[in-house]
XYZ file of C-alpha atoms in Angstrom:
593
model
C 60.421 117.165 -15.462
C 58.119 114.085 -15.237
C 56.482 115.460 -11.472
C 55.256 118.482 -13.734
C 54.037 116.747 -15.930
C 51.901 114.640 -13.725
C 50.914 117.763 -11.838
C 49.435 119.322 -14.723
C 47.210 116.813 -16.320
C 46.090 116.048 -12.426
C 45.234 119.612 -12.387
C 43.600 118.984 -16.226
C 44.461 122.937 -16.613
C 46.898 124.426 -19.233
C 50.376 124.629 -17.068
C 53.443 125.902 -18.493
C 56.275 123.739 -17.684
C 60.073 125.413 -16.399
C 62.582 122.603 -18.276
C 64.440 121.183 -15.632
C 62.804 122.889 -12.048
C 60.249 120.635 -11.419
C 57.988 123.567 -11.318
C 54.739 124.430 -12.897
C 53.190 127.656 -13.495
C 49.590 127.161 -13.505
C 46.248 130.801 -13.432
C 44.999 130.643 -10.076
C 41.734 129.985 -9.024
C 41.000 127.369 -11.155
C 41.352 125.921 -15.217
C 40.830 129.271 -16.758
C 42.858 131.345 -18.899
C 45.862 132.966 -17.741
C 44.433 136.213 -19.208
C 41.338 136.277 -16.874
C 43.358 135.596 -13.236
C 41.962 137.256 -11.016
C 38.530 137.145 -11.747
C 37.253 139.563 -13.787
C 37.646 141.362 -10.429
C 38.733 145.218 -11.394
C 40.287 145.864 -8.186
C 42.772 142.271 -9.588
C 45.725 142.076 -11.071
C 46.243 139.114 -13.643
C 49.141 137.061 -12.968
C 50.478 132.692 -12.588
C 51.364 131.462 -9.514
C 53.914 128.981 -9.460
C 53.378 125.310 -8.187
C 56.777 124.024 -6.688
C 56.635 120.642 -5.815
C 59.588 119.067 -3.959
C 62.995 117.310 -5.324
C 62.864 113.461 -6.701
C 65.321 110.766 -5.753
C 65.945 109.958 -9.688
C 67.180 113.815 -9.947
C 70.582 114.549 -10.997
C 72.209 117.600 -8.672
C 71.812 120.590 -11.703
C 67.655 119.312 -11.744
C 67.834 119.648 -7.965
C 69.523 123.751 -8.036
C 67.090 124.358 -11.056
C 64.490 122.971 -8.597
C 65.440 124.604 -6.068
C 65.487 128.160 -8.548
C 61.581 127.585 -8.779
C 60.857 126.603 -5.132
C 62.361 130.375 -4.549
C 59.665 131.789 -6.965
C 56.898 129.954 -5.611
C 58.005 131.317 -1.472
C 56.124 133.380 -1.376
C 52.533 131.617 -1.835
C 53.934 127.727 -1.379
C 57.081 128.315 1.659
C 57.194 124.588 2.677
C 58.190 123.464 -0.219
C 61.927 125.160 -0.109
C 63.229 123.714 2.786
C 62.886 120.644 1.061
C 65.332 121.215 -1.599
C 68.207 121.588 1.674
C 69.678 118.798 4.343
C 68.097 119.499 7.837
C 71.657 121.045 8.613
C 70.787 124.126 6.492
C 66.810 124.492 6.866
C 67.736 125.347 9.779
C 70.217 128.189 9.371
C 69.095 129.608 6.023
C 66.810 132.166 6.226
C 64.607 133.616 3.326
C 64.670 137.135 4.779
C 67.086 140.321 3.065
C 66.819 141.170 -0.503
C 65.568 139.409 -2.921
C 68.160 139.161 -6.309
C 67.154 139.326 -9.590
C 69.181 138.097 -12.320
C 68.222 137.733 -15.931
C 66.377 135.266 -17.489
C 68.086 131.568 -18.638
C 71.392 131.494 -15.770
C 73.792 128.773 -16.840
C 74.648 126.057 -14.839
C 77.993 123.768 -15.187
C 79.273 121.741 -12.339
C 82.659 122.713 -10.439
C 85.772 120.503 -10.163
C 85.811 117.085 -9.129
C 82.469 114.744 -7.616
C 83.013 112.139 -5.467
C 80.056 111.313 -6.224
C 78.326 111.752 -2.715
C 78.955 115.559 -2.422
C 78.914 117.601 -5.812
C 79.411 121.479 -6.360
C 77.305 123.331 -8.731
C 77.867 127.141 -9.998
C 74.791 129.608 -11.151
C 76.092 132.263 -13.737
C 73.356 134.538 -14.228
C 73.606 138.831 -15.080
C 71.977 140.236 -11.989
C 69.117 142.818 -12.775
C 68.421 144.288 -9.565
C 67.549 143.881 -5.896
C 63.477 144.159 -4.418
C 64.278 145.599 -0.493
C 62.392 144.203 2.668
C 60.424 147.658 1.925
C 59.252 146.679 -1.700
C 61.931 148.952 -3.505
C 62.789 147.658 -6.457
C 66.883 148.376 -6.887
C 68.524 148.276 -10.403
C 72.174 146.213 -10.463
C 74.802 149.216 -11.311
C 77.604 147.005 -11.038
C 79.936 145.395 -14.411
C 78.974 141.715 -14.707
C 78.072 138.865 -14.120
C 77.591 137.083 -10.910
C 77.726 133.598 -9.276
C 76.719 131.817 -6.874
C 77.984 128.015 -5.917
C 75.480 125.690 -4.317
C 76.947 122.988 -2.495
C 74.999 119.194 -2.809
C 75.244 116.246 -0.599
C 73.586 112.569 -0.878
C 71.397 111.424 0.997
C 70.355 107.700 2.473
C 67.335 107.061 -0.376
C 70.064 108.134 -2.933
C 68.880 111.857 -3.882
C 70.487 114.931 -3.707
C 69.706 117.424 -0.890
C 71.947 121.201 -1.064
C 73.743 121.802 2.186
C 75.362 125.325 1.610
C 74.817 128.137 -0.820
C 77.028 130.075 -1.784
C 75.631 133.911 -1.184
C 73.960 133.621 1.903
C 70.491 133.264 2.792
C 67.911 135.259 0.529
C 65.463 134.862 -2.259
C 66.994 134.262 -6.505
C 64.749 134.734 -8.980
C 64.752 135.731 -12.708
C 62.919 138.502 -14.547
C 60.206 136.160 -15.770
C 59.505 135.159 -12.315
C 59.588 139.176 -10.990
C 57.080 139.565 -14.201
C 55.211 136.932 -13.347
C 54.206 137.779 -9.662
C 55.164 141.832 -9.120
C 53.952 144.634 -9.913
C 55.027 148.297 -10.060
C 53.270 150.560 -7.664
C 52.424 154.728 -7.092
C 52.311 154.812 -3.655
C 51.284 158.403 -2.127
C 52.449 160.546 0.691
C 52.809 164.295 1.647
C 55.343 166.273 0.953
C 57.533 167.316 4.407
C 59.166 166.415 7.542
C 56.182 163.256 8.829
C 55.228 164.212 12.618
C 51.985 164.352 14.838
C 51.752 168.578 14.710
C 51.994 168.392 10.225
C 48.954 170.145 8.910
C 50.026 169.286 5.447
C 49.262 172.673 4.397
C 51.237 172.973 1.057
C 48.775 170.219 0.096
C 51.020 168.634 -2.312
C 51.967 164.616 -3.039
C 54.669 163.344 -3.864
C 55.124 159.774 -5.257
C 57.297 156.337 -3.865
C 57.160 153.481 -6.339
C 57.672 150.282 -4.883
C 57.069 146.371 -6.830
C 54.181 144.495 -4.973
C 54.194 140.793 -4.973
C 50.447 140.153 -6.012
C 49.023 137.953 -3.345
C 46.296 135.230 -4.232
C 44.639 135.403 -0.571
C 43.509 139.068 -1.171
C 42.616 141.260 -4.457
C 45.217 143.706 -5.188
C 43.528 147.155 -4.336
C 44.227 145.611 -0.792
C 48.138 144.715 -1.025
C 47.738 148.870 -2.219
C 46.487 149.951 0.751
C 47.597 147.998 2.944
C 51.069 148.981 2.145
C 50.218 152.418 1.907
C 49.444 151.941 5.496
C 52.709 150.730 5.922
C 54.401 154.228 4.803
C 57.418 155.270 2.560
C 60.038 152.843 1.261
C 63.652 153.893 2.693
C 64.463 156.492 -0.362
C 61.555 158.234 1.570
C 61.971 158.462 5.286
C 62.271 161.586 7.715
C 61.198 163.729 3.732
C 57.217 163.217 3.767
C 53.996 162.309 5.707
C 51.355 160.596 6.396
C 47.799 160.886 7.442
C 47.743 157.374 8.819
C 49.367 157.014 12.310
C 50.975 153.332 12.698
C 48.776 150.772 14.405
C 45.823 151.381 11.353
C 45.370 148.275 8.896
C 42.771 147.647 5.957
C 40.368 145.134 7.203
C 39.180 145.038 3.650
C 38.669 146.590 -0.094
C 35.740 145.478 -1.974
C 33.819 147.014 -5.174
C 30.830 147.259 -7.232
C 29.875 148.887 -10.263
C 29.977 152.854 -8.783
C 32.284 152.545 -5.576
C 35.299 151.262 -4.432
C 35.167 151.055 -0.566
C 38.231 150.778 1.697
C 37.385 149.134 5.404
C 39.504 150.701 7.919
C 40.930 149.578 11.803
C 42.423 151.598 14.307
C 43.368 154.451 16.201
C 41.951 157.855 14.305
C 41.419 161.594 15.230
C 40.309 163.122 12.000
C 39.947 167.179 11.477
C 39.245 168.968 8.150
C 43.278 169.111 7.182
C 43.557 164.744 8.495
C 40.366 164.104 6.131
C 42.154 166.548 3.347
C 45.193 164.569 2.793
C 43.341 161.352 3.945
C 41.176 162.026 0.326
C 44.152 162.447 -1.296
C 45.872 159.642 -0.913
C 43.733 157.217 -0.882
C 42.078 158.765 -4.300
C 45.739 158.505 -6.098
C 46.760 156.253 -5.257
C 43.904 154.031 -6.244
C 43.091 155.888 -9.428
C 47.132 155.824 -10.687
C 47.757 152.024 -10.423
C 44.150 151.429 -12.635
C 42.049 150.172 -8.708
C 39.248 152.997 -8.749
C 39.392 153.739 -12.234
C 36.883 156.864 -11.499
C 34.196 155.712 -9.231
C 33.224 157.013 -5.662
C 35.693 155.768 -3.356
C 33.606 154.773 -0.178
C 35.842 155.186 3.612
C 34.774 153.121 6.161
C 35.887 152.453 10.341
C 35.185 149.231 11.437
C 32.626 148.332 8.934
C 31.027 151.832 9.950
C 30.835 155.579 8.603
C 33.794 157.507 9.340
C 34.155 160.699 10.192
C 30.758 161.100 10.760
C 26.981 159.406 10.608
C 27.256 159.804 6.871
C 29.368 157.388 4.301
C 32.989 159.047 3.876
C 33.174 159.312 -0.216
C 35.685 160.938 -2.082
C 34.681 162.024 -5.540
C 36.349 161.954 -8.737
C 36.770 165.828 -8.070
C 38.658 165.700 -5.069
C 41.290 164.964 -7.069
C 42.523 168.153 -7.410
C 45.836 168.836 -9.522
C 47.295 171.111 -7.700
C 47.754 167.297 -5.488
C 50.361 167.160 -8.067
C 51.808 170.375 -8.612
C 51.832 172.431 -12.821
C 53.393 170.537 -15.041
C 53.120 174.051 -17.258
C 56.123 176.553 -17.513
C 56.975 179.065 -19.748
C 60.138 178.012 -21.606
C 63.304 180.124 -21.371
C 66.596 180.509 -22.717
C 69.743 182.425 -23.556
C 71.514 184.787 -25.098
C 74.472 186.407 -25.249
C 73.609 185.983 -21.471
C 70.512 187.395 -22.005
C 67.208 185.843 -20.536
C 65.001 185.545 -23.197
C 60.957 183.518 -23.464
C 60.643 181.037 -25.479
C 57.054 180.258 -27.613
C 55.516 177.731 -28.577
C 56.439 178.925 -32.448
C 59.113 181.378 -31.365
C 61.747 182.934 -29.830
C 60.418 185.755 -28.124
C 61.258 189.169 -25.932
C 64.168 189.476 -22.741
C 62.529 189.241 -19.686
C 62.660 192.658 -17.649
C 65.716 193.507 -15.312
C 69.466 192.975 -15.475
C 68.561 189.139 -16.318
C 67.140 190.074 -19.732
C 70.484 192.189 -20.776
C 73.310 191.418 -22.544
C 76.600 190.106 -20.541
C 79.312 188.046 -20.399
C 79.378 187.924 -16.417
C 77.334 185.072 -15.785
C 76.681 180.678 -17.138
C 74.416 178.080 -15.968
C 71.445 180.058 -15.358
C 68.234 178.875 -13.034
C 64.470 180.332 -12.775
C 62.440 180.487 -9.290
C 59.175 178.562 -8.837
C 57.132 181.318 -10.513
C 59.814 183.040 -12.930
C 60.451 185.448 -10.268
C 64.339 185.413 -9.418
C 67.085 184.241 -11.452
C 70.479 182.762 -10.588
C 73.194 182.021 -12.326
C 77.536 181.081 -11.233
C 79.641 184.104 -11.823
C 82.152 184.267 -14.031
C 85.891 184.815 -13.178
C 85.261 188.454 -14.580
C 82.069 188.553 -12.360
C 84.550 187.134 -8.614
C 82.378 184.092 -9.081
C 79.508 182.723 -7.159
C 76.211 182.230 -7.422
C 74.311 185.325 -8.156
C 70.742 186.619 -7.849
C 68.241 189.433 -8.915
C 64.932 189.449 -10.084
C 62.907 189.278 -13.182
C 62.004 193.404 -12.248
C 62.757 196.488 -14.252
C 64.477 197.687 -10.874
C 66.091 194.058 -10.463
C 70.076 194.281 -9.669
C 72.224 191.534 -9.120
C 73.173 190.874 -5.920
C 76.062 188.264 -4.698
C 74.514 185.079 -2.443
C 77.161 183.193 -1.964
C 81.133 183.382 -3.131
C 83.250 180.762 -4.453
C 85.212 179.995 -7.528
C 82.827 179.214 -10.606
C 85.123 175.854 -10.931
C 84.247 175.393 -7.005
C 80.298 175.709 -7.202
C 77.535 173.811 -9.185
C 75.380 175.144 -10.490
C 72.505 176.810 -8.787
C 68.796 175.082 -7.940
C 66.322 176.360 -6.339
C 63.782 175.279 -4.170
C 60.175 175.598 -4.077
C 59.753 177.542 -1.109
C 61.835 179.881 -2.291
C 65.627 179.026 -1.080
C 69.143 178.362 -3.608
C 71.280 175.140 -3.122
C 74.693 174.822 -4.597
C 77.269 172.358 -3.697
C 80.766 173.665 -2.692
C 83.349 171.498 -3.956
C 86.167 173.815 -2.329
C 84.877 172.169 0.639
C 82.938 169.598 0.521
C 79.839 170.812 1.012
C 75.967 171.909 0.890
C 75.008 175.130 0.987
C 71.732 176.394 1.190
C 70.812 180.248 0.224
C 66.931 181.300 2.340
C 66.495 185.176 1.307
C 63.334 185.349 3.843
C 65.646 184.537 6.664
C 68.777 187.474 6.024
C 71.218 185.314 6.564
C 74.115 184.135 4.655
C 74.357 180.920 3.278
C 73.794 177.502 5.871
C 75.879 174.381 5.585
C 73.043 171.801 4.647
C 74.202 168.407 6.030
C 74.863 164.858 3.877
C 77.272 162.391 4.496
C 76.119 160.105 2.189
C 78.161 162.418 -0.097
C 81.726 163.056 2.147
C 84.135 162.134 0.014
C 82.883 162.214 -3.132
C 82.904 164.507 -6.113
C 79.703 166.268 -6.261
C 79.975 167.781 -9.399
C 76.045 168.666 -10.007
C 73.065 169.309 -7.227
C 69.541 169.327 -8.709
C 66.425 169.721 -6.628
C 63.564 168.673 -7.821
C 59.904 170.307 -8.742
C 58.415 168.625 -5.744
C 61.463 169.711 -3.285
C 61.336 166.054 -1.874
C 64.190 164.332 -4.122
C 68.076 165.360 -4.900
C 69.587 164.620 -7.734
C 73.364 164.551 -8.141
C 76.685 163.377 -10.443
C 79.860 161.949 -9.297
C 82.366 162.603 -11.630
C 81.797 161.984 -14.928
C 79.808 158.810 -14.713
C 77.550 158.301 -11.724
C 74.371 159.955 -11.279
C 72.956 159.240 -7.174
C 69.765 160.206 -5.254
C 68.108 161.163 -1.964
C 65.642 163.798 0.075
C 65.871 166.395 1.414
C 64.848 165.624 5.554
C 64.767 167.079 8.639
C 62.375 170.157 7.765
C 62.824 172.770 6.453
C 64.510 174.986 10.091
C 66.926 172.260 9.972
C 67.178 170.185 6.278
C 69.643 167.433 5.835
C 70.254 165.646 2.631
C 69.848 161.571 3.380
C 68.896 157.944 1.491
C 71.303 158.595 -1.462
C 70.838 156.025 -3.894
C 72.588 155.072 -7.205
C 70.515 155.793 -9.428
C 72.741 154.788 -12.558
C 76.511 154.449 -13.699
C 77.912 154.455 -17.103
C 81.418 153.128 -17.996
C 83.270 154.414 -20.753
C 80.752 157.296 -21.095
C 79.983 160.635 -19.782
C 77.182 162.242 -18.045
C 77.245 165.944 -19.425
C 73.777 167.581 -17.921
C 71.085 166.158 -15.754
C 67.142 167.315 -15.351
C 63.761 166.782 -13.372
C 61.026 166.591 -15.341
C 59.223 166.174 -12.383
C 59.297 165.140 -8.901
C 60.034 160.979 -10.300
C 61.285 161.208 -13.453
C 65.772 162.265 -14.014
C 66.871 162.935 -17.164
C 70.448 161.929 -18.107
C 72.332 162.898 -20.831
C 75.239 160.796 -21.304
C 78.002 161.145 -23.873
C 80.158 158.033 -25.426
C 83.208 158.599 -27.483
C 80.589 158.667 -30.592
C 77.282 159.490 -29.927
C 75.043 160.836 -27.016
C 71.278 159.784 -25.829
C 68.761 160.757 -23.278
C 67.919 158.131 -20.602
C 64.824 159.013 -18.751
C 65.009 157.063 -15.140
C 62.234 156.688 -12.474
C 64.294 157.826 -9.975
C 61.567 154.981 -7.577
C 62.924 151.728 -8.992
C 65.505 152.580 -11.505
C 63.037 151.743 -14.271
C 65.020 153.769 -17.451
C 64.005 154.875 -21.368
C 66.088 155.991 -23.848
C 64.713 158.663 -26.247
C 65.687 158.855 -29.644
C 69.118 161.106 -30.999
C 69.745 163.587 -32.565
C 73.199 163.912 -35.297
C 73.613 167.224 -33.082
C 76.035 167.151 -29.923
C 73.820 168.435 -27.342
C 74.986 170.469 -24.056
C 72.710 170.738 -21.894
C 69.321 169.827 -20.940
C 66.439 171.075 -19.415
C 62.033 169.705 -18.842
C 59.087 170.441 -17.359
C 56.566 167.562 -17.760
C 56.047 166.052 -21.464
C 58.038 169.049 -22.679
C 61.876 168.290 -23.314
C 65.094 171.104 -24.375
C 68.116 171.093 -25.062
C 70.706 173.176 -26.331
C 73.519 172.458 -28.594
C 77.524 172.491 -28.752
C 79.303 174.567 -32.095
C 76.651 176.305 -34.530
C 74.548 177.134 -30.806
C 71.057 176.348 -30.988
C 67.690 175.121 -28.947
C 65.872 172.152 -29.760
C 62.670 170.666 -28.254
C 61.803 166.625 -28.377
C 58.671 166.202 -30.451
C 56.597 163.758 -28.264
C 54.531 163.101 -31.566
C 57.241 162.612 -33.987
C 60.170 161.438 -31.407
C 62.284 163.366 -32.657
C 64.112 166.549 -31.832
C 62.795 170.024 -33.464
C 64.831 173.162 -33.760
C 63.361 176.137 -32.031
C 65.708 179.046 -31.726
C 68.772 178.648 -34.713
C 70.670 182.164 -33.769
C 74.199 180.983 -33.320
C 74.116 182.187 -29.738
C 71.230 180.162 -28.076
C 71.973 178.347 -24.943
C 70.954 177.315 -21.576
C 67.529 176.278 -21.958
C 65.177 176.943 -18.842
C 62.412 176.278 -17.287
C 61.762 177.232 -13.181
C 62.599 174.883 -11.021
C 64.227 171.505 -11.960
């Protein structure tokens, strides 16, 4: 630690030292307070920079291991220091690439086995939190228990210790404090639908890709964000979303003044009206929703010249049309004695038109299409099983679209394009029914689900992501790739896994947030999880046992067991209120989700 203190004194700035690490944390750029790091530039993010120092001959083995970990935290800004902690042979073979392992703060260290003085093994034991992948995806750890890493150190001719090997091989190891110091969660916006040069983006819809970006002292954070946007989506959305920015395009600079943000690009481009609409949407939403534009006009340039025409190409506030993100406004419904009824803000309403509004005992787990024109349901044994559909109209009638036993088919889920999806557990396959084609259900390839016990399948409202429950204890999220003509499900990753608990239901709030109803032996919880990085919030519980949930935007409805009623979560009061208490209310419904 003496080296860290000498460094701090020499720099004449306020220094926060990490005990035993041989590292110091100082504000980047000079002697100013930490909360002003970034120089007041609204397009920058405050952060602290790790200043690593090489190992000292007098350091004990434990100090060397702690110093190595600190040098890992500083690697992105000072890559040369880390190799000084390694033996020459280890420095030639060790690589910092691969996922970044994130562990809880204050890991434990201990000497392992006997030491002859020239070789020492120190074991680090820490609680794993997440991985940050090479594509900037933040993946929460879903396993159980701590991890341990053995560091083998040897003494050199001068009496100092260096690391000869690390048990888990290559890759950086950071604490949560390291990540909070140097990374920022960031929303990137891409266009719904598969990528391709001929895509017209006619639907004009955006999809959020949430990544974690490292703050760089060499450029403002707005430039970091645009640079990452041009690289394309993370692997979670590969093949499921597109971008107007072609390969080979780069960002020269992003600068700002009081009224505008100027994005200067370089590379091949052949704009037209549809292209420029998509460019406006991707850039404006990405900059604004990361607090980089803050309502200012965005001007796009190409190699310092006006983009697209001889006049300045600007993106104004009114170019951020809400329809690019889809609507979070939709009527709410619930089921009473098998009939679908509307649910107003204050009280229950009337039954919907047609067969879906008639009492019956033949159908369960009802779902409503986009716009509310169609209702789908899983048939009970009395109905002969299968998935049934009816129009919400006086002349509508129930028709069986998909055959199968009730227990073998997951509750139906509508896609925004009008197709209906379910999982056939008896045959281990995803089924999709497209009424426009006039054909029966088709199988959809989903190799990531092969051999799994899929118990629910829900398509997100943006029509891009899919959530499934596996057994009673796991949720996985994937994406619809391949386009409408030959779709497939891929890119599946575990979102959450529970132990000694059971997942009772799932529901999409929107395209990036999934609600999960979890039941333990004595309690329940509803967890809101961002599918991009697994960040989770637990909502306040109710003393009533919930059976199912449905959500849209900020609204969340739930049906209770026992005395059947519909509850709504009040955001302002952070509590549950009864909406329908008729003793037979069930199955709350919003369109899609």
